[in-house]
Amino acid sequence: NQGKEIILVSSGAQGIALGKLGLSERPKDTKGRQAIAAVGQCELMYLYDKMFSEYNNTVAQILVTRDDIAVPRRKRNIQNTVNTLLEMGIIPIVNENDTVSYDEIEIGDNDTLSAFVADMADADLLVLFSDIDGLYDDDPHKNKDAQFLPVVYDIDAVRDVAGGAGT
């Protein structure tokens, strides 16, 4: 409510669906994961709508796939939608469209998706919330020798080194 334009990149739909459906683990097959993602996305957006409306904010859902980002016309449509929502004072909530993705994770992770979204929106700032305190050259949960990268000036220079560590 400070007048800043916010775009939220979020996930968690499948986790929410597990609880709603009383499942103890994610389905192993793609169609099962796609189905619970569809259920979970409704629940996730319900929660966001409820929480943001308590502060007199309206939210909108934008579900994307890799093709939506890679195909120029589709990317432009997303940019137009995001910009129009922001002009209207509406908070876009972006998530990967897991219900139509044919791989478990098509884009990669929310760190990657948020970078795409920040670039498309020409954002001034990207803030990542994580259980890791920054960018490493490997997953510090799995590799005690992972090196912290305090500043990144060229994302292409670290893409292959850090690829996948965000998950």
PDB file of C-alpha atoms in Angstrom:
ATOM      1  CA  ASN A   1       0.000   0.000   0.000  1.00  0.00           C
ATOM      2  CA  GLN A   2       3.008   2.306  -0.436  1.00  0.00           C
ATOM      3  CA  GLY A   3       2.250   2.867  -4.111  1.00  0.00           C
ATOM      4  CA  LYS A   4       4.937   0.501  -5.371  1.00  0.00           C
ATOM      5  CA  GLU A   5       4.151  -1.784  -8.273  1.00  0.00           C
ATOM      6  CA  ILE A   6       4.516  -5.390  -7.139  1.00  0.00           C
ATOM      7  CA  ILE A   7       4.584  -8.594  -9.173  1.00  0.00           C
ATOM      8  CA  LEU A   8       4.560 -11.781  -7.140  1.00  0.00           C
ATOM      9  CA  VAL A   9       5.991 -15.012  -8.540  1.00  0.00           C
ATOM     10  CA  SER A  10       4.670 -17.882  -6.506  1.00  0.00           C
ATOM     11  CA  SER A  11       4.405 -21.626  -6.365  1.00  0.00           C
ATOM     12  CA  GLY A  12       3.102 -24.114  -3.884  1.00  0.00           C
ATOM     13  CA  ALA A  13      -0.048 -25.188  -5.667  1.00  0.00           C
ATOM     14  CA  GLN A  14       0.777 -28.887  -5.585  1.00  0.00           C
ATOM     15  CA  GLY A  15       1.668 -28.755  -1.890  1.00  0.00           C
ATOM     16  CA  ILE A  16      -1.609 -27.035  -1.046  1.00  0.00           C
ATOM     17  CA  ALA A  17      -3.519 -29.594  -3.104  1.00  0.00           C
ATOM     18  CA  LEU A  18      -1.947 -32.493  -1.224  1.00  0.00           C
ATOM     19  CA  GLY A  19      -3.430 -31.192   2.007  1.00  0.00           C
ATOM     20  CA  LYS A  20      -6.823 -30.404   0.508  1.00  0.00           C
ATOM     21  CA  LEU A  21      -7.072 -33.818  -1.111  1.00  0.00           C
ATOM     22  CA  GLY A  22      -5.692 -35.670   1.911  1.00  0.00           C
ATOM     23  CA  LEU A  23      -2.758 -37.094  -0.064  1.00  0.00           C
ATOM     24  CA  SER A  24       0.495 -37.923   1.696  1.00  0.00           C
ATOM     25  CA  GLU A  25       2.690 -37.622  -1.410  1.00  0.00           C
ATOM     26  CA  ARG A  26       2.679 -36.181  -4.901  1.00  0.00           C
ATOM     27  CA  PRO A  27       1.512 -38.459  -7.701  1.00  0.00           C
ATOM     28  CA  LYS A  28       4.349 -40.078  -9.629  1.00  0.00           C
ATOM     29  CA  ASP A  29       2.825 -39.635 -13.080  1.00  0.00           C
ATOM     30  CA  THR A  30       2.646 -36.368 -15.009  1.00  0.00           C
ATOM     31  CA  LYS A  31      -1.138 -36.392 -15.427  1.00  0.00           C
ATOM     32  CA  GLY A  32      -1.576 -36.854 -11.675  1.00  0.00           C
ATOM     33  CA  ARG A  33       0.774 -33.965 -10.904  1.00  0.00           C
ATOM     34  CA  GLN A  34      -1.034 -31.826 -13.486  1.00  0.00           C
ATOM     35  CA  ALA A  35      -4.390 -32.658 -11.917  1.00  0.00           C
ATOM     36  CA  ILE A  36      -3.363 -31.788  -8.373  1.00  0.00           C
ATOM     37  CA  ALA A  37      -1.698 -28.598  -9.666  1.00  0.00           C
ATOM     38  CA  ALA A  38      -5.091 -27.562 -11.083  1.00  0.00           C
ATOM     39  CA  VAL A  39      -6.738 -28.105  -7.688  1.00  0.00           C
ATOM     40  CA  GLY A  40      -3.919 -26.422  -5.821  1.00  0.00           C
ATOM     41  CA  GLN A  41      -3.840 -23.371  -8.074  1.00  0.00           C
ATOM     42  CA  CYS A  42      -7.439 -22.575  -7.139  1.00  0.00           C
ATOM     43  CA  GLU A  43      -6.603 -22.882  -3.461  1.00  0.00           C
ATOM     44  CA  LEU A  44      -3.435 -20.817  -3.785  1.00  0.00           C
ATOM     45  CA  MET A  45      -5.217 -17.987  -5.558  1.00  0.00           C
ATOM     46  CA  TYR A  46      -8.066 -18.138  -3.036  1.00  0.00           C
ATOM     47  CA  LEU A  47      -5.532 -17.595  -0.236  1.00  0.00           C
ATOM     48  CA  TYR A  48      -3.777 -14.749  -2.057  1.00  0.00           C
ATOM     49  CA  ASP A  49      -7.091 -13.078  -2.893  1.00  0.00           C
ATOM     50  CA  LYS A  50      -8.253 -13.367   0.700  1.00  0.00           C
ATOM     51  CA  MET A  51      -5.009 -12.062   2.203  1.00  0.00           C
ATOM     52  CA  PHE A  52      -4.473  -9.191  -0.226  1.00  0.00           C
ATOM     53  CA  SER A  53      -8.103  -8.071  -0.089  1.00  0.00           C
ATOM     54  CA  GLU A  54      -7.694  -7.536   3.659  1.00  0.00           C
ATOM     55  CA  TYR A  55      -5.360  -4.691   2.617  1.00  0.00           C
ATOM     56  CA  ASN A  56      -7.705  -3.462  -0.130  1.00  0.00           C
ATOM     57  CA  ASN A  57      -5.591  -4.921  -2.917  1.00  0.00           C
ATOM     58  CA  THR A  58      -6.796  -6.866  -5.923  1.00  0.00           C
ATOM     59  CA  VAL A  59      -4.781  -9.732  -7.373  1.00  0.00           C
ATOM     60  CA  ALA A  60      -4.767 -11.383 -10.792  1.00  0.00           C
ATOM     61  CA  GLN A  61      -3.415 -14.727 -11.864  1.00  0.00           C
ATOM     62  CA  ILE A  62      -1.041 -15.193 -14.785  1.00  0.00           C
ATOM     63  CA  LEU A  63       0.001 -18.751 -15.612  1.00  0.00           C
ATOM     64  CA  VAL A  64       2.904 -19.145 -18.017  1.00  0.00           C
ATOM     65  CA  THR A  65       4.888 -21.826 -19.790  1.00  0.00           C
ATOM     66  CA  ARG A  66       8.324 -21.704 -21.376  1.00  0.00           C
ATOM     67  CA  ASP A  67       6.671 -21.148 -24.777  1.00  0.00           C
ATOM     68  CA  ASP A  68       4.861 -18.092 -23.406  1.00  0.00           C
ATOM     69  CA  ILE A  69       8.239 -16.584 -22.602  1.00  0.00           C
ATOM     70  CA  ALA A  70      10.102 -17.843 -25.695  1.00  0.00           C
ATOM     71  CA  VAL A  71       7.572 -16.932 -28.403  1.00  0.00           C
ATOM     72  CA  PRO A  72       7.807 -13.153 -28.989  1.00  0.00           C
ATOM     73  CA  ARG A  73       4.096 -12.547 -29.600  1.00  0.00           C
ATOM     74  CA  ARG A  74       3.070 -14.516 -26.511  1.00  0.00           C
ATOM     75  CA  LYS A  75       5.746 -12.782 -24.436  1.00  0.00           C
ATOM     76  CA  ARG A  76       4.461  -9.402 -25.636  1.00  0.00           C
ATOM     77  CA  ASN A  77       0.919 -10.399 -24.610  1.00  0.00           C
ATOM     78  CA  ILE A  78       2.145 -11.245 -21.118  1.00  0.00           C
ATOM     79  CA  GLN A  79       4.031  -7.949 -20.930  1.00  0.00           C
ATOM     80  CA  ASN A  80       0.925  -6.047 -22.015  1.00  0.00           C
ATOM     81  CA  THR A  81      -1.221  -7.849 -19.458  1.00  0.00           C
ATOM     82  CA  VAL A  82       1.257  -7.307 -16.620  1.00  0.00           C
ATOM     83  CA  ASN A  83       1.692  -3.624 -17.484  1.00  0.00           C
ATOM     84  CA  THR A  84      -2.064  -3.044 -17.738  1.00  0.00           C
ATOM     85  CA  LEU A  85      -2.683  -4.788 -14.417  1.00  0.00           C
ATOM     86  CA  LEU A  86      -0.016  -2.652 -12.757  1.00  0.00           C
ATOM     87  CA  GLU A  87      -1.511   0.511 -14.280  1.00  0.00           C
ATOM     88  CA  MET A  88      -4.849  -0.555 -12.785  1.00  0.00           C
ATOM     89  CA  GLY A  89      -3.256  -1.021  -9.354  1.00  0.00           C
ATOM     90  CA  ILE A  90      -3.717  -4.796  -9.488  1.00  0.00           C
ATOM     91  CA  ILE A  91      -1.014  -7.182  -8.242  1.00  0.00           C
ATOM     92  CA  PRO A  92      -0.142  -9.845 -10.828  1.00  0.00           C
ATOM     93  CA  ILE A  93       0.611 -13.245  -9.315  1.00  0.00           C
ATOM     94  CA  VAL A  94       2.636 -15.316 -11.759  1.00  0.00           C
ATOM     95  CA  ASN A  95       3.120 -19.057 -11.619  1.00  0.00           C
ATOM     96  CA  GLU A  96       4.228 -21.702 -14.053  1.00  0.00           C
ATOM     97  CA  ASN A  97       1.248 -23.375 -15.700  1.00  0.00           C
ATOM     98  CA  ASP A  98       1.865 -26.858 -14.317  1.00  0.00           C
ATOM     99  CA  THR A  99      -1.443 -28.146 -15.668  1.00  0.00           C
ATOM    100  CA  VAL A 100      -0.202 -27.964 -19.261  1.00  0.00           C
ATOM    101  CA  SER A 101       3.534 -28.433 -18.742  1.00  0.00           C
ATOM    102  CA  TYR A 102       4.583 -31.757 -20.162  1.00  0.00           C
ATOM    103  CA  ASP A 103       7.663 -32.040 -17.943  1.00  0.00           C
ATOM    104  CA  GLU A 104       7.635 -31.874 -14.171  1.00  0.00           C
ATOM    105  CA  ILE A 105       9.373 -28.506 -14.240  1.00  0.00           C
ATOM    106  CA  GLU A 106       9.372 -26.850 -17.620  1.00  0.00           C
ATOM    107  CA  ILE A 107      10.819 -23.436 -16.794  1.00  0.00           C
ATOM    108  CA  GLY A 108      13.097 -24.622 -14.020  1.00  0.00           C
ATOM    109  CA  ASP A 109      12.180 -23.003 -10.745  1.00  0.00           C
ATOM    110  CA  ASN A 110      10.721 -19.805  -9.362  1.00  0.00           C
ATOM    111  CA  ASP A 111      14.109 -18.104  -9.229  1.00  0.00           C
ATOM    112  CA  THR A 112      14.375 -18.559 -12.990  1.00  0.00           C
ATOM    113  CA  LEU A 113      10.735 -17.656 -13.602  1.00  0.00           C
ATOM    114  CA  SER A 114      11.025 -14.518 -11.478  1.00  0.00           C
ATOM    115  CA  ALA A 115      14.111 -13.451 -13.438  1.00  0.00           C
ATOM    116  CA  PHE A 116      12.162 -13.844 -16.698  1.00  0.00           C
ATOM    117  CA  VAL A 117       9.237 -11.901 -15.253  1.00  0.00           C
ATOM    118  CA  ALA A 118      11.478  -9.136 -13.873  1.00  0.00           C
ATOM    119  CA  ASP A 119      13.117  -8.806 -17.281  1.00  0.00           C
ATOM    120  CA  MET A 120       9.762  -8.746 -19.119  1.00  0.00           C
ATOM    121  CA  ALA A 121       8.416  -6.103 -16.743  1.00  0.00           C
ATOM    122  CA  ASP A 122      11.635  -4.060 -16.842  1.00  0.00           C
ATOM    123  CA  ALA A 123      11.606  -4.244 -13.043  1.00  0.00           C
ATOM    124  CA  ASP A 124      13.785  -1.973 -10.948  1.00  0.00           C
ATOM    125  CA  LEU A 125      14.293  -4.645  -8.302  1.00  0.00           C
ATOM    126  CA  LEU A 126      13.956  -8.419  -7.947  1.00  0.00           C
ATOM    127  CA  VAL A 127      13.670  -9.818  -4.432  1.00  0.00           C
ATOM    128  CA  LEU A 128      13.938 -13.569  -3.901  1.00  0.00           C
ATOM    129  CA  PHE A 129      12.759 -15.224  -0.700  1.00  0.00           C
ATOM    130  CA  SER A 130      14.636 -18.429  -0.048  1.00  0.00           C
ATOM    131  CA  ASP A 131      16.072 -20.689   2.623  1.00  0.00           C
ATOM    132  CA  ILE A 132      19.501 -19.998   1.091  1.00  0.00           C
ATOM    133  CA  ASP A 133      21.186 -16.667   1.832  1.00  0.00           C
ATOM    134  CA  GLY A 134      22.222 -15.872  -1.733  1.00  0.00           C
ATOM    135  CA  LEU A 135      23.556 -17.273  -4.978  1.00  0.00           C
ATOM    136  CA  TYR A 136      26.057 -20.129  -4.797  1.00  0.00           C
ATOM    137  CA  ASP A 137      27.978 -22.025  -7.442  1.00  0.00           C
ATOM    138  CA  ASP A 138      26.322 -25.215  -6.165  1.00  0.00           C
ATOM    139  CA  ASP A 139      23.588 -26.217  -3.725  1.00  0.00           C
ATOM    140  CA  PRO A 140      24.970 -25.436  -0.244  1.00  0.00           C
ATOM    141  CA  HIS A 141      22.518 -27.904   1.304  1.00  0.00           C
ATOM    142  CA  LYS A 142      24.231 -30.695  -0.606  1.00  0.00           C
ATOM    143  CA  ASN A 143      27.781 -29.376  -0.995  1.00  0.00           C
ATOM    144  CA  LYS A 144      29.536 -27.883   2.039  1.00  0.00           C
ATOM    145  CA  ASP A 145      32.201 -26.459  -0.277  1.00  0.00           C
ATOM    146  CA  ALA A 146      29.720 -24.457  -2.363  1.00  0.00           C
ATOM    147  CA  GLN A 147      31.028 -20.935  -2.946  1.00  0.00           C
ATOM    148  CA  PHE A 148      28.888 -17.881  -2.220  1.00  0.00           C
ATOM    149  CA  LEU A 149      28.692 -15.393  -5.120  1.00  0.00           C
ATOM    150  CA  PRO A 150      28.235 -11.998  -3.398  1.00  0.00           C
ATOM    151  CA  VAL A 151      27.674  -9.946  -6.572  1.00  0.00           C
ATOM    152  CA  VAL A 152      26.556 -10.948 -10.046  1.00  0.00           C
ATOM    153  CA  TYR A 153      27.260  -8.492 -12.836  1.00  0.00           C
ATOM    154  CA  ASP A 154      26.636 -10.872 -15.725  1.00  0.00           C
ATOM    155  CA  ILE A 155      24.001 -13.547 -15.218  1.00  0.00           C
ATOM    156  CA  ASP A 156      25.196 -15.407 -18.317  1.00  0.00           C
ATOM    157  CA  ALA A 157      28.576 -15.899 -16.639  1.00  0.00           C
ATOM    158  CA  VAL A 158      27.003 -17.805 -13.735  1.00  0.00           C
ATOM    159  CA  ARG A 159      24.054 -19.476 -15.455  1.00  0.00           C
ATOM    160  CA  ASP A 160      25.808 -22.782 -16.140  1.00  0.00           C
ATOM    161  CA  VAL A 161      27.678 -22.766 -12.852  1.00  0.00           C
ATOM    162  CA  ALA A 162      24.623 -22.091 -10.692  1.00  0.00           C
ATOM    163  CA  GLY A 163      22.013 -23.688 -12.942  1.00  0.00           C
ATOM    164  CA  GLY A 164      19.421 -25.557 -10.913  1.00  0.00           C
ATOM    165  CA  ALA A 165      20.793 -24.446  -7.537  1.00  0.00           C
ATOM    166  CA  GLY A 166      17.755 -22.213  -7.067  1.00  0.00           C
ATOM    167  CA  THR A 167      15.447 -25.183  -6.668  1.00  0.00           C
TER     168      THR A 167
END
